[in-house]
Amino acid sequence: MIIAVDFDGTIVEEAYPAIGKPVPFAIEVLKRLQEEEHHQLVLWTVREGKLLEDAVQYCRGRGIEFYAINSLFPGEVDFEISRKIAADVFIDDRSIGGLPDWGLIYRMITKNETWETIFAMQNELPKGKKGFFKKLFT
Ligand SMILES: [Mg+2]
């Protein structure tokens, strides 16, 4: 699966054009998705030029080498133009509803779950077991 992932506000806290503090477990989850689940990670960001290189270096220094950057195919790197690509999934803090925590992101991708299936599971749980979801949705 091709997974497009945003940088600012998603892998790191929003501090553009600076690089924010790490978002907990973002790098760890991305590594697992890449190394263990064999998904192709595409960095999908409005950053360009030196600011884009900063983001690429940040991730590279933590063991993430993207399959492609602001494009669908490797080698098509264009540090000047950002455009929408045909990824299977987008992970972005600007998604409607906001960014789930990275544990839930991992679960949704590896178990092919959607918000709809998660809400359905919530309703099927016995009353005493709803605390996990209550924490997620409040
Ligand atoms: Mg963002």
mmCIF file of N, CA and C and ligand atoms in Angstrom:
data_model
loop_
_atom_site.group_PDB
_atom_site.id
_atom_site.type_symbol
_atom_site.label_atom_id
_atom_site.label_comp_id
_atom_site.label_asym_id
_atom_site.label_seq_id
_atom_site.Cartn_x
_atom_site.Cartn_y
_atom_site.Cartn_z
ATOM 1 N N MET A 1 0.839 -1.180 0.000
ATOM 2 C CA MET A 1 0.000 0.000 0.000
ATOM 3 C C MET A 1 0.886 1.247 0.000
ATOM 4 N N ILE A 2 0.462 2.240 -0.699
ATOM 5 C CA ILE A 2 1.195 3.506 -0.689
ATOM 6 C C ILE A 2 0.586 4.411 0.375
ATOM 7 N N ILE A 3 1.402 4.801 1.331
ATOM 8 C CA ILE A 3 0.950 5.641 2.435
ATOM 9 C C ILE A 3 1.637 6.995 2.330
ATOM 10 N N ALA A 4 0.844 8.013 2.091
ATOM 11 C CA ALA A 4 1.378 9.372 2.056
ATOM 12 C C ALA A 4 1.290 9.957 3.450
ATOM 13 N N VAL A 5 2.390 10.494 3.917
ATOM 14 C CA VAL A 5 2.407 11.032 5.279
ATOM 15 C C VAL A 5 2.923 12.465 5.273
ATOM 16 N N ASP A 6 2.172 13.289 5.952
ATOM 17 C CA ASP A 6 2.519 14.694 6.117
ATOM 18 C C ASP A 6 3.663 14.809 7.133
ATOM 19 N N PHE A 7 4.299 15.939 7.186
ATOM 20 C CA PHE A 7 5.404 16.137 8.137
ATOM 21 C C PHE A 7 4.991 17.032 9.309
ATOM 22 N N ASP A 8 4.726 18.303 9.028
ATOM 23 C CA ASP A 8 4.444 19.264 10.105
ATOM 24 C C ASP A 8 3.079 18.993 10.735
ATOM 25 N N GLY A 9 3.078 18.807 12.040
ATOM 26 C CA GLY A 9 1.839 18.522 12.747
ATOM 27 C C GLY A 9 1.477 17.050 12.734
ATOM 28 N N THR A 10 2.269 16.234 12.038
ATOM 29 C CA THR A 10 1.966 14.811 11.897
ATOM 30 C C THR A 10 3.128 13.959 12.410
ATOM 31 N N ILE A 11 4.314 14.145 11.835
ATOM 32 C CA ILE A 11 5.508 13.444 12.327
ATOM 33 C C ILE A 11 6.143 14.257 13.452
ATOM 34 N N VAL A 12 6.111 15.566 13.284
ATOM 35 C CA VAL A 12 6.577 16.473 14.343
ATOM 36 C C VAL A 12 5.457 17.455 14.642
ATOM 37 N N GLU A 13 5.515 18.042 15.822
ATOM 38 C CA GLU A 13 4.515 19.050 16.181
ATOM 39 C C GLU A 13 4.622 20.249 15.245
ATOM 40 N N GLU A 14 3.521 20.949 15.073
ATOM 41 C CA GLU A 14 3.484 22.085 14.158
ATOM 42 C C GLU A 14 4.408 23.194 14.652
ATOM 43 N N ALA A 15 5.409 23.544 13.864
ATOM 44 C CA ALA A 15 6.317 24.642 14.204
ATOM 45 C C ALA A 15 6.903 25.238 12.923
ATOM 46 N N TYR A 16 6.251 24.936 11.791
ATOM 47 C CA TYR A 16 6.741 25.369 10.481
ATOM 48 C C TYR A 16 7.063 26.860 10.490
ATOM 49 N N PRO A 17 8.193 27.281 9.945
ATOM 50 C CA PRO A 17 9.150 26.500 9.140
ATOM 51 C C PRO A 17 10.210 25.755 9.968
ATOM 52 N N ALA A 18 10.184 25.933 11.298
ATOM 53 C CA ALA A 18 11.103 25.150 12.130
ATOM 54 C C ALA A 18 10.599 23.709 12.190
ATOM 55 N N ILE A 19 11.404 22.840 12.739
ATOM 56 C CA ILE A 19 10.988 21.453 12.936
ATOM 57 C C ILE A 19 10.551 21.309 14.385
ATOM 58 N N GLY A 20 9.303 20.936 14.585
ATOM 59 C CA GLY A 20 8.741 20.835 15.920
ATOM 60 C C GLY A 20 9.246 19.620 16.678
ATOM 61 N N LYS A 21 8.758 19.507 17.907
ATOM 62 C CA LYS A 21 9.108 18.342 18.716
ATOM 63 C C LYS A 21 8.493 17.093 18.102
ATOM 64 N N PRO A 22 9.104 15.937 18.339
ATOM 65 C CA PRO A 22 8.549 14.699 17.780
ATOM 66 C C PRO A 22 7.118 14.440 18.269
ATOM 67 N N VAL A 23 6.229 14.017 17.389
ATOM 68 C CA VAL A 23 4.916 13.524 17.802
ATOM 69 C C VAL A 23 5.140 12.099 18.297
ATOM 70 N N PRO A 24 4.674 11.787 19.516
ATOM 71 C CA PRO A 24 4.979 10.476 20.100
ATOM 72 C C PRO A 24 4.629 9.310 19.171
ATOM 73 N N PHE A 25 5.592 8.425 18.992
ATOM 74 C CA PHE A 25 5.474 7.156 18.265
ATOM 75 C C PHE A 25 5.345 7.307 16.755
ATOM 76 N N ALA A 26 5.409 8.511 16.216
ATOM 77 C CA ALA A 26 5.285 8.669 14.769
ATOM 78 C C ALA A 26 6.390 7.904 14.038
ATOM 79 N N ILE A 27 7.629 8.148 14.425
ATOM 80 C CA ILE A 27 8.748 7.492 13.742
ATOM 81 C C ILE A 27 8.686 5.979 13.948
ATOM 82 N N GLU A 28 8.380 5.555 15.175
ATOM 83 C CA GLU A 28 8.329 4.119 15.455
ATOM 84 C C GLU A 28 7.266 3.427 14.593
ATOM 85 N N VAL A 29 6.095 4.042 14.499
ATOM 86 C CA VAL A 29 5.018 3.435 13.705
ATOM 87 C C VAL A 29 5.389 3.440 12.225
ATOM 88 N N LEU A 30 5.943 4.529 11.740
ATOM 89 C CA LEU A 30 6.329 4.580 10.322
ATOM 90 C C LEU A 30 7.373 3.514 10.000
ATOM 91 N N LYS A 31 8.324 3.309 10.902
ATOM 92 C CA LYS A 31 9.340 2.263 10.689
ATOM 93 C C LYS A 31 8.699 0.892 10.596
ATOM 94 N N ARG A 32 7.768 0.622 11.504
ATOM 95 C CA ARG A 32 7.100 -0.696 11.483
ATOM 96 C C ARG A 32 6.296 -0.872 10.204
ATOM 97 N N LEU A 33 5.606 0.184 9.793
ATOM 98 C CA LEU A 33 4.803 0.081 8.569
ATOM 99 C C LEU A 33 5.704 -0.188 7.366
ATOM 100 N N GLN A 34 6.887 0.390 7.392
ATOM 101 C CA GLN A 34 7.810 0.236 6.271
ATOM 102 C C GLN A 34 8.554 -1.095 6.327
ATOM 103 N N GLU A 35 9.131 -1.412 7.478
ATOM 104 C CA GLU A 35 10.021 -2.563 7.578
ATOM 105 C C GLU A 35 9.282 -3.878 7.791
ATOM 106 N N GLU A 36 8.232 -3.847 8.600
ATOM 107 C CA GLU A 36 7.540 -5.096 8.934
ATOM 108 C C GLU A 36 6.316 -5.334 8.070
ATOM 109 N N GLU A 37 5.633 -4.262 7.710
ATOM 110 C CA GLU A 37 4.404 -4.416 6.925
ATOM 111 C C GLU A 37 4.644 -4.155 5.436
ATOM 112 N N HIS A 38 5.838 -3.678 5.102
ATOM 113 C CA HIS A 38 6.268 -3.480 3.708
ATOM 114 C C HIS A 38 5.395 -2.502 2.923
ATOM 115 N N HIS A 39 4.928 -1.473 3.593
ATOM 116 C CA HIS A 39 4.217 -0.409 2.883
ATOM 117 C C HIS A 39 5.226 0.583 2.317
ATOM 118 N N GLN A 40 4.803 1.288 1.287
ATOM 119 C CA GLN A 40 5.662 2.306 0.684
ATOM 120 C C GLN A 40 5.266 3.664 1.243
ATOM 121 N N LEU A 41 6.219 4.321 1.884
ATOM 122 C CA LEU A 41 5.946 5.615 2.511
ATOM 123 C C LEU A 41 6.345 6.748 1.574
ATOM 124 N N VAL A 42 5.417 7.645 1.378
ATOM 125 C CA VAL A 42 5.681 8.833 0.575
ATOM 126 C C VAL A 42 5.570 10.042 1.492
ATOM 127 N N LEU A 43 6.602 10.851 1.527
ATOM 128 C CA LEU A 43 6.528 12.096 2.284
ATOM 129 C C LEU A 43 5.684 13.079 1.479
ATOM 130 N N TRP A 44 4.652 13.598 2.125
ATOM 131 C CA TRP A 44 3.662 14.422 1.423
ATOM 132 C C TRP A 44 3.511 15.722 2.193
ATOM 133 N N THR A 45 4.196 16.747 1.745
ATOM 134 C CA THR A 45 4.312 17.966 2.532
ATOM 135 C C THR A 45 4.334 19.192 1.635
ATOM 136 N N VAL A 46 3.945 20.315 2.201
ATOM 137 C CA VAL A 46 4.045 21.567 1.444
ATOM 138 C C VAL A 46 5.478 22.101 1.466
ATOM 139 N N ARG A 47 6.344 21.493 2.261
ATOM 140 C CA ARG A 47 7.728 21.960 2.319
ATOM 141 C C ARG A 47 8.389 21.815 0.955
ATOM 142 N N GLU A 48 9.257 22.738 0.654
ATOM 143 C CA GLU A 48 10.044 22.660 -0.576
ATOM 144 C C GLU A 48 11.411 23.257 -0.328
ATOM 145 N N GLY A 49 12.324 23.018 -1.266
ATOM 146 C CA GLY A 49 13.673 23.553 -1.153
ATOM 147 C C GLY A 49 14.367 23.101 0.124
ATOM 148 N N LYS A 50 15.050 24.047 0.773
ATOM 149 C CA LYS A 50 15.824 23.722 1.979
ATOM 150 C C LYS A 50 14.938 23.190 3.105
ATOM 151 N N LEU A 51 13.723 23.720 3.216
ATOM 152 C CA LEU A 51 12.823 23.264 4.286
ATOM 153 C C LEU A 51 12.422 21.806 4.073
ATOM 154 N N LEU A 52 12.280 21.420 2.811
ATOM 155 C CA LEU A 52 11.983 20.020 2.507
ATOM 156 C C LEU A 52 13.195 19.147 2.830
ATOM 157 N N GLU A 53 14.365 19.613 2.455
ATOM 158 C CA GLU A 53 15.578 18.849 2.772
ATOM 159 C C GLU A 53 15.728 18.662 4.284
ATOM 160 N N ASP A 54 15.381 19.688 5.063
ATOM 161 C CA ASP A 54 15.444 19.579 6.525
ATOM 162 C C ASP A 54 14.546 18.442 7.025
ATOM 163 N N ALA A 55 13.347 18.363 6.474
ATOM 164 C CA ALA A 55 12.404 17.313 6.890
ATOM 165 C C ALA A 55 12.914 15.929 6.480
ATOM 166 N N VAL A 56 13.439 15.832 5.263
ATOM 167 C CA VAL A 56 13.969 14.550 4.781
ATOM 168 C C VAL A 56 15.137 14.108 5.661
ATOM 169 N N GLN A 57 16.004 15.043 6.003
ATOM 170 C CA GLN A 57 17.156 14.716 6.856
ATOM 171 C C GLN A 57 16.710 14.318 8.259
ATOM 172 N N TYR A 58 15.696 15.013 8.774
ATOM 173 C CA TYR A 58 15.167 14.679 10.100
ATOM 174 C C TYR A 58 14.729 13.204 10.116
ATOM 175 N N CYS A 59 13.984 12.813 9.124
ATOM 176 C CA CYS A 59 13.473 11.436 9.075
ATOM 177 C C CYS A 59 14.593 10.434 8.790
ATOM 178 N N ARG A 60 15.479 10.795 7.875
ATOM 179 C CA ARG A 60 16.594 9.904 7.533
ATOM 180 C C ARG A 60 17.452 9.631 8.769
ATOM 181 N N GLY A 61 17.673 10.663 9.557
ATOM 182 C CA GLY A 61 18.483 10.516 10.761
ATOM 183 C C GLY A 61 17.837 9.621 11.801
ATOM 184 N N ARG A 62 16.553 9.346 11.637
ATOM 185 C CA ARG A 62 15.827 8.483 12.566
ATOM 186 C C ARG A 62 15.419 7.168 11.918
ATOM 187 N N GLY A 63 16.009 6.899 10.757
ATOM 188 C CA GLY A 63 15.839 5.593 10.126
ATOM 189 C C GLY A 63 14.714 5.487 9.124
ATOM 190 N N ILE A 64 14.112 6.603 8.745
ATOM 191 C CA ILE A 64 13.045 6.565 7.742
ATOM 192 C C ILE A 64 13.589 7.086 6.412
ATOM 193 N N GLU A 65 13.595 6.207 5.431
ATOM 194 C CA GLU A 65 13.967 6.598 4.064
ATOM 195 C C GLU A 65 12.700 6.474 3.219
ATOM 196 N N PHE A 66 12.204 7.583 2.726
ATOM 197 C CA PHE A 66 10.936 7.550 2.003
ATOM 198 C C PHE A 66 11.087 6.923 0.619
ATOM 199 N N TYR A 67 10.044 6.208 0.217
ATOM 200 C CA TYR A 67 9.999 5.618 -1.121
ATOM 201 C C TYR A 67 9.992 6.730 -2.165
ATOM 202 N N ALA A 68 9.262 7.765 -1.886
ATOM 203 C CA ALA A 68 9.208 8.917 -2.782
ATOM 204 C C ALA A 68 8.881 10.153 -1.951
ATOM 205 N N ILE A 69 9.138 11.307 -2.522
ATOM 206 C CA ILE A 69 8.930 12.574 -1.808
ATOM 207 C C ILE A 69 8.096 13.511 -2.677
ATOM 208 N N ASN A 70 6.923 13.848 -2.177
ATOM 209 C CA ASN A 70 5.991 14.722 -2.910
ATOM 210 C C ASN A 70 5.745 14.227 -4.332
ATOM 211 N N SER A 71 5.801 12.918 -4.500
ATOM 212 C CA SER A 71 5.548 12.315 -5.803
ATOM 213 C C SER A 71 5.190 10.850 -5.577
ATOM 214 N N LEU A 72 4.717 10.197 -6.610
ATOM 215 C CA LEU A 72 4.285 8.807 -6.461
ATOM 216 C C LEU A 72 5.417 7.817 -6.708
ATOM 217 N N PHE A 73 6.450 8.238 -7.417
ATOM 218 C CA PHE A 73 7.508 7.305 -7.794
ATOM 219 C C PHE A 73 8.866 7.816 -7.337
ATOM 220 N N PRO A 74 9.750 6.889 -6.947
ATOM 221 C CA PRO A 74 11.091 7.331 -6.575
ATOM 222 C C PRO A 74 11.803 7.946 -7.774
ATOM 223 N N GLY A 75 12.652 8.894 -7.506
ATOM 224 C CA GLY A 75 13.397 9.524 -8.593
ATOM 225 C C GLY A 75 12.662 10.689 -9.196
ATOM 226 N N GLU A 76 11.392 10.814 -8.834
ATOM 227 C CA GLU A 76 10.590 11.901 -9.372
ATOM 228 C C GLU A 76 10.607 13.076 -8.391
ATOM 229 N N VAL A 77 11.634 13.114 -7.549
ATOM 230 C CA VAL A 77 11.697 14.148 -6.521
ATOM 231 C C VAL A 77 11.748 15.525 -7.165
ATOM 232 N N ASP A 78 10.840 16.348 -6.731
ATOM 233 C CA ASP A 78 10.851 17.723 -7.212
ATOM 234 C C ASP A 78 10.770 18.612 -5.983
ATOM 235 N N PHE A 79 11.841 19.259 -5.680
ATOM 236 C CA PHE A 79 11.903 20.060 -4.466
ATOM 237 C C PHE A 79 11.205 21.405 -4.633
ATOM 238 N N GLU A 80 10.684 21.677 -5.800
ATOM 239 C CA GLU A 80 10.066 22.979 -6.039
ATOM 240 C C GLU A 80 8.548 22.919 -6.135
ATOM 241 N N ILE A 81 8.008 21.758 -6.510
ATOM 242 C CA ILE A 81 6.570 21.664 -6.749
ATOM 243 C C ILE A 81 5.975 20.561 -5.887
ATOM 244 N N SER A 82 4.885 20.871 -5.196
ATOM 245 C CA SER A 82 4.150 19.874 -4.431
ATOM 246 C C SER A 82 2.797 19.687 -5.084
ATOM 247 N N ARG A 83 2.388 18.434 -5.330
ATOM 248 C CA ARG A 83 1.097 18.195 -5.950
ATOM 249 C C ARG A 83 0.502 16.890 -5.419
ATOM 250 N N LYS A 84 -0.781 16.776 -5.508
ATOM 251 C CA LYS A 84 -1.465 15.601 -4.955
ATOM 252 C C LYS A 84 -1.088 14.339 -5.711
ATOM 253 N N ILE A 85 -0.974 13.251 -4.976
ATOM 254 C CA ILE A 85 -0.591 11.978 -5.561
ATOM 255 C C ILE A 85 -1.667 10.941 -5.289
ATOM 256 N N ALA A 86 -1.574 9.809 -5.963
ATOM 257 C CA ALA A 86 -2.588 8.767 -5.841
ATOM 258 C C ALA A 86 -2.195 7.749 -4.775
ATOM 259 N N ALA A 87 -2.039 8.195 -3.557
ATOM 260 C CA ALA A 87 -1.731 7.280 -2.465
ATOM 261 C C ALA A 87 -2.989 6.535 -2.043
ATOM 262 N N ASP A 88 -2.803 5.380 -1.375
ATOM 263 C CA ASP A 88 -3.945 4.614 -0.861
ATOM 264 C C ASP A 88 -4.473 5.234 0.422
ATOM 265 N N VAL A 89 -3.567 5.788 1.216
ATOM 266 C CA VAL A 89 -3.928 6.376 2.500
ATOM 267 C C VAL A 89 -3.118 7.650 2.693
ATOM 268 N N PHE A 90 -3.743 8.654 3.279
ATOM 269 C CA PHE A 90 -3.036 9.881 3.659
ATOM 270 C C PHE A 90 -3.081 10.006 5.177
ATOM 271 N N ILE A 91 -1.938 10.241 5.781
ATOM 272 C CA ILE A 91 -1.871 10.512 7.215
ATOM 273 C C ILE A 91 -1.503 11.983 7.352
ATOM 274 N N ASP A 92 -2.442 12.770 7.859
ATOM 275 C CA ASP A 92 -2.247 14.218 7.841
ATOM 276 C C ASP A 92 -3.014 14.849 8.999
ATOM 277 N N ASP A 93 -2.359 15.737 9.722
ATOM 278 C CA ASP A 93 -3.027 16.390 10.850
ATOM 279 C C ASP A 93 -4.160 17.297 10.394
ATOM 280 N N ARG A 94 -4.227 17.601 9.107
ATOM 281 C CA ARG A 94 -5.306 18.432 8.600
ATOM 282 C C ARG A 94 -6.508 17.598 8.129
ATOM 283 N N SER A 95 -6.440 16.282 8.320
ATOM 284 C CA SER A 95 -7.583 15.437 7.972
ATOM 285 C C SER A 95 -8.780 15.813 8.832
ATOM 286 N N ILE A 96 -9.967 15.666 8.299
ATOM 287 C CA ILE A 96 -11.154 15.977 9.084
ATOM 288 C C ILE A 96 -11.192 15.072 10.314
ATOM 289 N N GLY A 97 -11.443 15.669 11.440
ATOM 290 C CA GLY A 97 -11.425 14.913 12.692
ATOM 291 C C GLY A 97 -10.082 14.958 13.387
ATOM 292 N N GLY A 98 -9.067 15.468 12.694
ATOM 293 C CA GLY A 98 -7.742 15.575 13.301
ATOM 294 C C GLY A 98 -6.930 14.299 13.184
ATOM 295 N N LEU A 99 -5.741 14.337 13.718
ATOM 296 C CA LEU A 99 -4.819 13.209 13.631
ATOM 297 C C LEU A 99 -5.039 12.260 14.803
ATOM 298 N N PRO A 100 -5.374 10.980 14.523
ATOM 299 C CA PRO A 100 -5.460 10.016 15.631
ATOM 300 C C PRO A 100 -4.066 9.808 16.227
ATOM 301 N N ASP A 101 -3.976 9.222 17.414
ATOM 302 C CA ASP A 101 -2.636 8.922 17.921
ATOM 303 C C ASP A 101 -2.028 7.827 17.037
ATOM 304 N N TRP A 102 -0.714 7.729 17.061
ATOM 305 C CA TRP A 102 -0.026 6.836 16.118
ATOM 306 C C TRP A 102 -0.282 5.365 16.404
ATOM 307 N N GLY A 103 -0.664 5.027 17.621
ATOM 308 C CA GLY A 103 -1.051 3.648 17.914
ATOM 309 C C GLY A 103 -2.313 3.273 17.152
ATOM 310 N N LEU A 104 -3.259 4.196 17.125
ATOM 311 C CA LEU A 104 -4.495 3.941 16.392
ATOM 312 C C LEU A 104 -4.249 3.978 14.883
ATOM 313 N N ILE A 105 -3.376 4.853 14.444
ATOM 314 C CA ILE A 105 -3.026 4.889 13.022
ATOM 315 C C ILE A 105 -2.472 3.527 12.597
ATOM 316 N N TYR A 106 -1.557 2.975 13.398
ATOM 317 C CA TYR A 106 -0.962 1.673 13.077
ATOM 318 C C TYR A 106 -2.050 0.595 12.995
ATOM 319 N N ARG A 107 -2.931 0.624 13.975
ATOM 320 C CA ARG A 107 -4.007 -0.369 14.016
ATOM 321 C C ARG A 107 -4.933 -0.238 12.803
ATOM 322 N N MET A 108 -5.302 0.976 12.468
ATOM 323 C CA MET A 108 -6.218 1.182 11.342
ATOM 324 C C MET A 108 -5.593 0.693 10.033
ATOM 325 N N ILE A 109 -4.301 0.919 9.858
ATOM 326 C CA ILE A 109 -3.644 0.501 8.610
ATOM 327 C C ILE A 109 -3.442 -1.003 8.576
ATOM 328 N N THR A 110 -2.930 -1.573 9.665
ATOM 329 C CA THR A 110 -2.593 -2.998 9.630
ATOM 330 C C THR A 110 -3.838 -3.888 9.710
ATOM 331 N N LYS A 111 -4.909 -3.390 10.310
ATOM 332 C CA LYS A 111 -6.131 -4.192 10.404
ATOM 333 C C LYS A 111 -7.197 -3.723 9.421
ATOM 334 N N ASN A 112 -6.813 -2.795 8.562
ATOM 335 C CA ASN A 112 -7.733 -2.273 7.543
ATOM 336 C C ASN A 112 -9.026 -1.758 8.162
ATOM 337 N N GLU A 113 -8.874 -1.000 9.229
ATOM 338 C CA GLU A 113 -10.039 -0.467 9.925
ATOM 339 C C GLU A 113 -10.286 0.985 9.526
ATOM 340 N N THR A 114 -11.521 1.390 9.611
ATOM 341 C CA THR A 114 -11.909 2.767 9.322
ATOM 342 C C THR A 114 -12.555 3.337 10.580
ATOM 343 N N TRP A 115 -12.865 4.620 10.570
ATOM 344 C CA TRP A 115 -13.596 5.189 11.705
ATOM 345 C C TRP A 115 -14.930 4.474 11.866
ATOM 346 N N GLU A 116 -15.528 4.102 10.754
ATOM 347 C CA GLU A 116 -16.827 3.432 10.804
ATOM 348 C C GLU A 116 -16.724 2.094 11.538
ATOM 349 N N THR A 117 -15.693 1.289 11.213
ATOM 350 C CA THR A 117 -15.557 -0.007 11.886
ATOM 351 C C THR A 117 -15.191 0.174 13.352
ATOM 352 N N ILE A 118 -14.411 1.207 13.647
ATOM 353 C CA ILE A 118 -14.039 1.446 15.046
ATOM 354 C C ILE A 118 -15.258 1.866 15.867
ATOM 355 N N PHE A 119 -16.081 2.732 15.302
ATOM 356 C CA PHE A 119 -17.305 3.130 16.004
ATOM 357 C C PHE A 119 -18.243 1.934 16.174
ATOM 358 N N ALA A 120 -18.308 1.071 15.163
ATOM 359 C CA ALA A 120 -19.166 -0.117 15.255
ATOM 360 C C ALA A 120 -18.673 -1.039 16.363
ATOM 361 N N MET A 121 -17.352 -1.219 16.458
ATOM 362 C CA MET A 121 -16.785 -2.060 17.524
ATOM 363 C C MET A 121 -17.084 -1.469 18.886
ATOM 364 N N GLN A 122 -17.034 -0.160 18.975
ATOM 365 C CA GLN A 122 -17.310 0.513 20.240
ATOM 366 C C GLN A 122 -18.704 0.149 20.736
ATOM 367 N N ASN A 123 -19.656 0.106 19.816
ATOM 368 C CA ASN A 123 -21.034 -0.183 20.197
ATOM 369 C C ASN A 123 -21.254 -1.646 20.551
ATOM 370 N N GLU A 124 -20.356 -2.536 20.069
ATOM 371 C CA GLU A 124 -20.497 -3.968 20.353
ATOM 372 C C GLU A 124 -19.840 -4.363 21.671
ATOM 373 N N LEU A 125 -19.022 -3.487 22.237
ATOM 374 C CA LEU A 125 -18.300 -3.835 23.460
ATOM 375 C C LEU A 125 -19.234 -3.851 24.662
ATOM 376 N N PRO A 126 -18.980 -4.778 25.618
ATOM 377 C CA PRO A 126 -19.729 -4.723 26.877
ATOM 378 C C PRO A 126 -19.452 -3.392 27.579
ATOM 379 N N LYS A 127 -20.380 -2.963 28.410
ATOM 380 C CA LYS A 127 -20.282 -1.642 29.030
ATOM 381 C C LYS A 127 -18.935 -1.391 29.713
ATOM 382 N N GLY A 128 -18.447 -2.380 30.459
ATOM 383 C CA GLY A 128 -17.211 -2.199 31.214
ATOM 384 C C GLY A 128 -15.972 -2.060 30.353
ATOM 385 N N LYS A 129 -16.065 -2.422 29.072
ATOM 386 C CA LYS A 129 -14.900 -2.416 28.189
ATOM 387 C C LYS A 129 -14.836 -1.163 27.319
ATOM 388 N N LYS A 130 -15.704 -0.212 27.571
ATOM 389 C CA LYS A 130 -15.753 0.943 26.685
ATOM 390 C C LYS A 130 -14.778 2.048 27.062
ATOM 391 N N GLY A 131 -14.055 1.851 28.161
ATOM 392 C CA GLY A 131 -13.145 2.904 28.613
ATOM 393 C C GLY A 131 -12.092 3.270 27.588
ATOM 394 N N PHE A 132 -11.551 2.265 26.903
ATOM 395 C CA PHE A 132 -10.521 2.501 25.896
ATOM 396 C C PHE A 132 -11.031 3.463 24.820
ATOM 397 N N PHE A 133 -12.242 3.201 24.357
ATOM 398 C CA PHE A 133 -12.791 4.035 23.296
ATOM 399 C C PHE A 133 -13.230 5.385 23.836
ATOM 400 N N LYS A 134 -13.720 5.382 25.081
ATOM 401 C CA LYS A 134 -14.129 6.649 25.669
ATOM 402 C C LYS A 134 -12.932 7.602 25.699
ATOM 403 N N LYS A 135 -11.771 7.030 26.037
ATOM 404 C CA LYS A 135 -10.553 7.844 26.087
ATOM 405 C C LYS A 135 -10.221 8.375 24.692
ATOM 406 N N LEU A 136 -10.437 7.538 23.687
ATOM 407 C CA LEU A 136 -10.117 7.948 22.315
ATOM 408 C C LEU A 136 -11.025 9.056 21.816
ATOM 409 N N PHE A 137 -12.281 9.029 22.204
ATOM 410 C CA PHE A 137 -13.253 9.905 21.565
ATOM 411 C C PHE A 137 -13.762 11.037 22.453
ATOM 412 N N THR A 138 -13.133 11.245 23.583
ATOM 413 C CA THR A 138 -13.558 12.374 24.417
ATOM 414 C C THR A 138 -12.435 13.358 24.566
HETATM 415 MG MG MG B 1 0.475 19.256 8.619
#
